[in-house]
Coordinates of C-alpha atoms in Angstrom, one line a residue:
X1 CA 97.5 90.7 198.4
X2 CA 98.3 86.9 197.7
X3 CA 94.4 86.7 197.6
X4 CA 94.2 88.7 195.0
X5 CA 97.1 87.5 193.0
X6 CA 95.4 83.5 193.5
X7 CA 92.3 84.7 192.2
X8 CA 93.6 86.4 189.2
X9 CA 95.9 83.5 188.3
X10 CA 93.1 81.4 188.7
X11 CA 90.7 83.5 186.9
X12 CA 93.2 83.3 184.0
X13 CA 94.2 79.7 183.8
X14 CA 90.4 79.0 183.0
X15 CA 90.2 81.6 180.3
X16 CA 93.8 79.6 179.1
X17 CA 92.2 76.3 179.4
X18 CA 89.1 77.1 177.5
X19 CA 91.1 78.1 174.7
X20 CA 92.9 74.6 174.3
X21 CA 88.9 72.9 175.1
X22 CA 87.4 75.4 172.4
X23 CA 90.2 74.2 170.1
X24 CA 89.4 70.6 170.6
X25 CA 85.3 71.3 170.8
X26 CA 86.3 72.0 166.9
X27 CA 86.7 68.7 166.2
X28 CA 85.2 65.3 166.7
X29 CA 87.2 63.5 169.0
X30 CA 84.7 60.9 170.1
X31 CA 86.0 58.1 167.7
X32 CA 85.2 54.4 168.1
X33 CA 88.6 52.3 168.1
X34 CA 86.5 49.7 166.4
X35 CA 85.6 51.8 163.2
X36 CA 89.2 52.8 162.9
X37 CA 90.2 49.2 163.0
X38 CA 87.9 48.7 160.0
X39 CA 88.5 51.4 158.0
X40 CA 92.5 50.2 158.5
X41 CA 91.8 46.9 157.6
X42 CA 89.6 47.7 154.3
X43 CA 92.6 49.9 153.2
X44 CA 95.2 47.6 153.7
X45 CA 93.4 44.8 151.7
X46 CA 92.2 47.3 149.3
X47 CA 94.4 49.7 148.8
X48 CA 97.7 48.9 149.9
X49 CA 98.9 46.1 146.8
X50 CA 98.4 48.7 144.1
X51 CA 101.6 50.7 145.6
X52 CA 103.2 47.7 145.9
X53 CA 105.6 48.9 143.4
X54 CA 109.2 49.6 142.5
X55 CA 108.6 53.8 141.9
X56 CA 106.6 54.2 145.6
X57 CA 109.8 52.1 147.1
X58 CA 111.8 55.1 145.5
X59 CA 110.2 57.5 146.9
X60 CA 109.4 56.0 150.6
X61 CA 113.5 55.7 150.6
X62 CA 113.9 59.4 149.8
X63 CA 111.3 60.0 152.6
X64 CA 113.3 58.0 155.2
X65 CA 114.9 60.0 158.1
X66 CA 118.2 58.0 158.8
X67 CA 118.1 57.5 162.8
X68 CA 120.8 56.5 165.5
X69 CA 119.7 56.8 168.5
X70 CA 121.6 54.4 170.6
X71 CA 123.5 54.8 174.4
X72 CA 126.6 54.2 172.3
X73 CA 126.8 56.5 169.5
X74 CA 129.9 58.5 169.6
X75 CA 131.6 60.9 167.4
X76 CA 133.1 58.6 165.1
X77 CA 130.2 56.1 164.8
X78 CA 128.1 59.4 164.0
X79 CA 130.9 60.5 161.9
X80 CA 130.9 57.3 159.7
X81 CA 127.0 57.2 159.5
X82 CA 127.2 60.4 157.7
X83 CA 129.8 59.3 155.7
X84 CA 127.3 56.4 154.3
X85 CA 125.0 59.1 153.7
X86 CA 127.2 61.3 151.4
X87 CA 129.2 57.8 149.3
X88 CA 125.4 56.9 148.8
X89 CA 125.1 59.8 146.4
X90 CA 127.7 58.8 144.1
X91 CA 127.1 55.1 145.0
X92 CA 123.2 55.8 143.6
X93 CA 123.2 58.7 141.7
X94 CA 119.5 57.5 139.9
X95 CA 118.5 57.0 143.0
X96 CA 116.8 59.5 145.8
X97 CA 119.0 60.5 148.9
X98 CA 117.0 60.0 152.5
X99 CA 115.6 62.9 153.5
X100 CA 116.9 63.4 157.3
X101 CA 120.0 62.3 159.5
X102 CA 118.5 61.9 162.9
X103 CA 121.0 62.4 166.0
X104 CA 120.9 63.5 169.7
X105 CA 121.6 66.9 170.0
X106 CA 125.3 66.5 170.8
X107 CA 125.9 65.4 167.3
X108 CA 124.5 68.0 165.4
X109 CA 127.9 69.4 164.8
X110 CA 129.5 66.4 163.3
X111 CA 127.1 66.1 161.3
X112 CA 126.3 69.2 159.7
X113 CA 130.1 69.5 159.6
X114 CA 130.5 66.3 157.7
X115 CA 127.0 66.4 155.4
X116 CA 128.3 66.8 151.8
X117 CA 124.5 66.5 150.5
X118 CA 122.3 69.1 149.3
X119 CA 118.9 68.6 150.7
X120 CA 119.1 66.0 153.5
X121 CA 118.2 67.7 156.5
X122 CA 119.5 67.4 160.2
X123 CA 117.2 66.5 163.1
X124 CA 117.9 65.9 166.4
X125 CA 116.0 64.6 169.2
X126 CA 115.4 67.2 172.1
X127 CA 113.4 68.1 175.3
X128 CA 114.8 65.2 177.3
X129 CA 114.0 62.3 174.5
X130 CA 112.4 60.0 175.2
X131 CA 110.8 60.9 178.2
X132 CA 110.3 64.5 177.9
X133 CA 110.8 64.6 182.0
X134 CA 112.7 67.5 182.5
X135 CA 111.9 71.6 183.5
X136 CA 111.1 73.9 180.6
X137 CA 114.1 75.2 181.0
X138 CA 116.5 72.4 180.4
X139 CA 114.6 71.4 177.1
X140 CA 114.5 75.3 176.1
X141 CA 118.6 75.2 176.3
X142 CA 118.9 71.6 174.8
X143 CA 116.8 72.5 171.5
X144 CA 118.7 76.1 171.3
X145 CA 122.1 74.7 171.5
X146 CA 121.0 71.6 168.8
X147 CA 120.0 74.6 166.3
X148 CA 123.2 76.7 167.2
X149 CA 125.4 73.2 166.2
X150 CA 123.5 72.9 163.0
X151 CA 119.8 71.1 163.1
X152 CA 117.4 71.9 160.8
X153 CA 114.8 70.6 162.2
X154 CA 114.1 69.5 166.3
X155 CA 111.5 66.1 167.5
X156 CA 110.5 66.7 170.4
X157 CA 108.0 64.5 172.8
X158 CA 105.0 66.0 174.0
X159 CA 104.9 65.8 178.1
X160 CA 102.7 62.6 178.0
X161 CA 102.0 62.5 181.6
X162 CA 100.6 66.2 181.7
X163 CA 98.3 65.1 178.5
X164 CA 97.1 62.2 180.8
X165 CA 96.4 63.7 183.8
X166 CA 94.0 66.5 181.5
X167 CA 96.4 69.5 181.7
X168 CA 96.2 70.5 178.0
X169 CA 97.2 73.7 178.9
X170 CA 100.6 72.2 180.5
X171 CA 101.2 70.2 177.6
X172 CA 100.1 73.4 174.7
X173 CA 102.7 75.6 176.7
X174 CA 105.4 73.5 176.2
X175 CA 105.3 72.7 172.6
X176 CA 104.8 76.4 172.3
X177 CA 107.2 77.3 174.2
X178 CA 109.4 74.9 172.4
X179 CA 108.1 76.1 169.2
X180 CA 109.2 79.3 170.0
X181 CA 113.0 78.4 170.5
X182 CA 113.2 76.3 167.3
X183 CA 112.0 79.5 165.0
X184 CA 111.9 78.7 161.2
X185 CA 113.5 75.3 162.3
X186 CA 110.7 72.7 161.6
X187 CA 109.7 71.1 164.9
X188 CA 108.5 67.5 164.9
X189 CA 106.0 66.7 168.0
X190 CA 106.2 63.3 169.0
X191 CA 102.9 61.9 170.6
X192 CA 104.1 58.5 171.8
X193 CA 100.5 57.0 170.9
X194 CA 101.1 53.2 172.3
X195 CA 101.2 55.4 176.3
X196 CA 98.0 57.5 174.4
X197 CA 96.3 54.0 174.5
X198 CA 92.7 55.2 172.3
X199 CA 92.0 56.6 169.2
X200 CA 90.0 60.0 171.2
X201 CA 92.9 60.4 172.8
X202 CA 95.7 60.4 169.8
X203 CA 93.5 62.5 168.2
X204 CA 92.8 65.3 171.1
X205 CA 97.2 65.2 171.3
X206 CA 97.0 65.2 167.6
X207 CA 94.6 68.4 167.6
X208 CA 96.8 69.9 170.5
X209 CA 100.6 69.5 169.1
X210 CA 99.2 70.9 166.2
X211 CA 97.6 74.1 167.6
X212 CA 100.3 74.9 170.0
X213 CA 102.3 74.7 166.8
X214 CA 104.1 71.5 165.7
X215 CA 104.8 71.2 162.3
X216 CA 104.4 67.8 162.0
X217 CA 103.2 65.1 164.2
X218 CA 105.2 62.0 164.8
X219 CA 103.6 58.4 166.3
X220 CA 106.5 57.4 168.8
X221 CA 109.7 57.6 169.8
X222 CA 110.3 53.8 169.4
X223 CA 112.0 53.1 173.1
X224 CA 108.4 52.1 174.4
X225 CA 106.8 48.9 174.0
X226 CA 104.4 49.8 171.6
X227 CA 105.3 51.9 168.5
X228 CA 103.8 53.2 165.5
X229 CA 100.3 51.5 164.3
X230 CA 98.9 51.7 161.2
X231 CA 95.5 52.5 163.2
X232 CA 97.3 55.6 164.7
X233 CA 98.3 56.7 162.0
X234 CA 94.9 56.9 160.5
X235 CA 93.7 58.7 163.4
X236 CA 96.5 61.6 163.2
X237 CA 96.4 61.7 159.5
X238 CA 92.6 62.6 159.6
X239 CA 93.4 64.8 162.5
X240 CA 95.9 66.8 160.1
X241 CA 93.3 66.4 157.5
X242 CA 90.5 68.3 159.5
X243 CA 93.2 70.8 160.5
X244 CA 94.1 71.6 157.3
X245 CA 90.6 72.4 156.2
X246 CA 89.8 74.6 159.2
X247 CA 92.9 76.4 159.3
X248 CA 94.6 75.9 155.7
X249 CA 98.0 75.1 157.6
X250 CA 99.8 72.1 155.9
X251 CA 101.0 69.6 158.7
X252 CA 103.1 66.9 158.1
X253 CA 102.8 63.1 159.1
X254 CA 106.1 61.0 160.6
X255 CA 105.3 57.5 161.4
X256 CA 108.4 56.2 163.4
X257 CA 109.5 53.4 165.9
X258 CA 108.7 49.5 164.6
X259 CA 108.8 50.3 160.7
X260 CA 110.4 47.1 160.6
X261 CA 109.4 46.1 156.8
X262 CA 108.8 47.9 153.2
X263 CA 105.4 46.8 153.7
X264 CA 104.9 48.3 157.0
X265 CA 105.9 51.6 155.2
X266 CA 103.8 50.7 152.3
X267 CA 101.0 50.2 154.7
X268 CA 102.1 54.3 155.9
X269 CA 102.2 55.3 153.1
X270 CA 98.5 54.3 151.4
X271 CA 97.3 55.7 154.8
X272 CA 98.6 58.9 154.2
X273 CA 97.4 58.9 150.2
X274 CA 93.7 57.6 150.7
X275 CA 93.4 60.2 154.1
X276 CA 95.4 63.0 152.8
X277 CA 95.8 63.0 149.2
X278 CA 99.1 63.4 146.7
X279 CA 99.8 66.9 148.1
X280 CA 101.7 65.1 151.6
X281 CA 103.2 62.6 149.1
X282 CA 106.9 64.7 149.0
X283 CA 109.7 63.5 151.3
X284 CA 109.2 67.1 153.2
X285 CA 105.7 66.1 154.1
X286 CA 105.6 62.5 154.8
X287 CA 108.8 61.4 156.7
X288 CA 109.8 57.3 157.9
X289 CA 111.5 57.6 161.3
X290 CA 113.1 54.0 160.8
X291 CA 117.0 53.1 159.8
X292 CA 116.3 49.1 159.3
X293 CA 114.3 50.0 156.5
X294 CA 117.0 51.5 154.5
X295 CA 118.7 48.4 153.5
X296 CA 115.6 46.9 153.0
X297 CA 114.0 49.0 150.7
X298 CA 117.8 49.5 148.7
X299 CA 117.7 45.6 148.5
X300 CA 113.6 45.6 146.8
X301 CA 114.8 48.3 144.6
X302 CA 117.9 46.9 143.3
X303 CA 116.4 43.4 143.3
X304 CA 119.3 41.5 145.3
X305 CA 120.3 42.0 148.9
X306 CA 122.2 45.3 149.8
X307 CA 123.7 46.3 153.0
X308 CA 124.7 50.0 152.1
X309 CA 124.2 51.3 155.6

């Protein structure tokens, strides 16, 4: 009887696993790391001063996703962070509010209890951030309860290790799975590209997150010593790019962890408009995971230096 049973599990996990290959057989995921680094490089001297500019500083701050992610966060230091978010309206009325509050999962309440302002969304971190080590199960209940206490929208990381070791099935059923528990919550797949190492490879978890149904695709989670790249993000913007035109589903692009300047983001954000075009530059398609930034871009925009947050 077991027999049997191996043999049809078996039997199904290769009809399973050629439907994550045929996905990626789609696309071309044989990229040369060089060639990326040029094409960067020619965009970033060519491209990047001409949105050097007060208006794409605007925007880029109403595209930031206000994060605090730190071992000592509590209520009231979550508490006062939203605060800042909802005096900044009134503070700034000309100018755009950020698009997301980003907390851990046991926040979600004070937030969404305390956010006064239409249109900034609530995300929280979930799946066993940063590591995504944990069963199914625990991450299932962690993203369920975030939604219950008010997130709008859940970033998860995608098992990392499983993507490694070649189980693209593994890693496909989780964000599914995930997927699945968040609903119409928008569910941000984090593919941690500095572990990724190569450009094949963040595009393959690019292609994958996206299949298995991530609604946008997010470089890092910014505990690990390598964080977002501008060369990544070329690689997963031409991966939504490709997706889009087989599948006309719009995915959108989260650069996060070691935005550390407005001309990193600058840098983000010319990636995004020479690869994908106006139609991903809105704050609900293009997204800064990043807090530093905040009072960095205030201070270019108002022209002298301001600590609002």
């Amino acid at each position: 009887m077991t027999e049997c049973n191996d043999h049809h599990n078996h039997h199904h996990a290769i009809s399973e696993k050629s439907k994550y290959e045929e996905a990626l057989s789609l696309y071309d995921t044989n990229i040369n790391d060089e060639k990326v680094s040029e094409a960067v490089k020619k965009i970033i001297t060519e491209k990047v001063p001409e949105n050097d500019n007060i208006e794409t500083k605007k925007f880029l701050f109403g595209s930031i996703e206000l994060t605090t992610l730190k071992t000592t966060d509590s209520e009231e230091s979550v508490l006062a962070f939203t605060e800042r978010v909802n005096d900044f309206d009134s503070a700034y009325p000309a100018l755009p509010h950020v698009a997301t509050i980003c907390v851990y999962p046991c926040f979600a309440k004070v937030v969404s209890e305390s956010l006064e302002v239409d249109g900034v969304e609530i995300a929280c971190v979930s799946g066993s951030f940063p590591s995504s080590q944990a069963l199914i199960e625990v991450k299932v209940a962690e993203t369920a309860l975030a939604i219950k206490d008010g997130a709008t929208e859940i970033d998860i990381v995608m098992p990392v290790g499983k993507f490694l070791n070649g189980d693209y099935e593994g890693v496909s059923d989780d964000i599914n799975e995930l997927k699945q528990t968040c609903g119409k919550a928008a569910m941000k797949v984090i593919l941690e590209t500095g572990c990724l190492k190569t450009a094949a490879n963040i595009k393959k978890a690019s292609i994958l997150a996206m299949y298995a149904g991530a609604d946008y695709i997010k470089t890092s989670t910014g505990k690990e010593k390598i964080s977002a790249t501008p060369e990544a993000a070329y690689v997963m913007c031409q991966a939504i790019k490709e997706y889009y035109d087989k599948t006309g589903i719009q995915i959108g692009f989260k650069p996060a962890g070691g935005i550390n300047s407005p001309m990193d983001a600058l840098i983000y954000y010319t990636i995004v408009k020479e690869v994908l075009g106006e139609k991903w530059l809105t704050n609900k398609w293009f997204r800064l995971g990043t807090s530093r930034l905040a009072n960095m871009l205030l201070s270019e925009i108002e022209g002298k230096e301001t600590k609002f947050f």
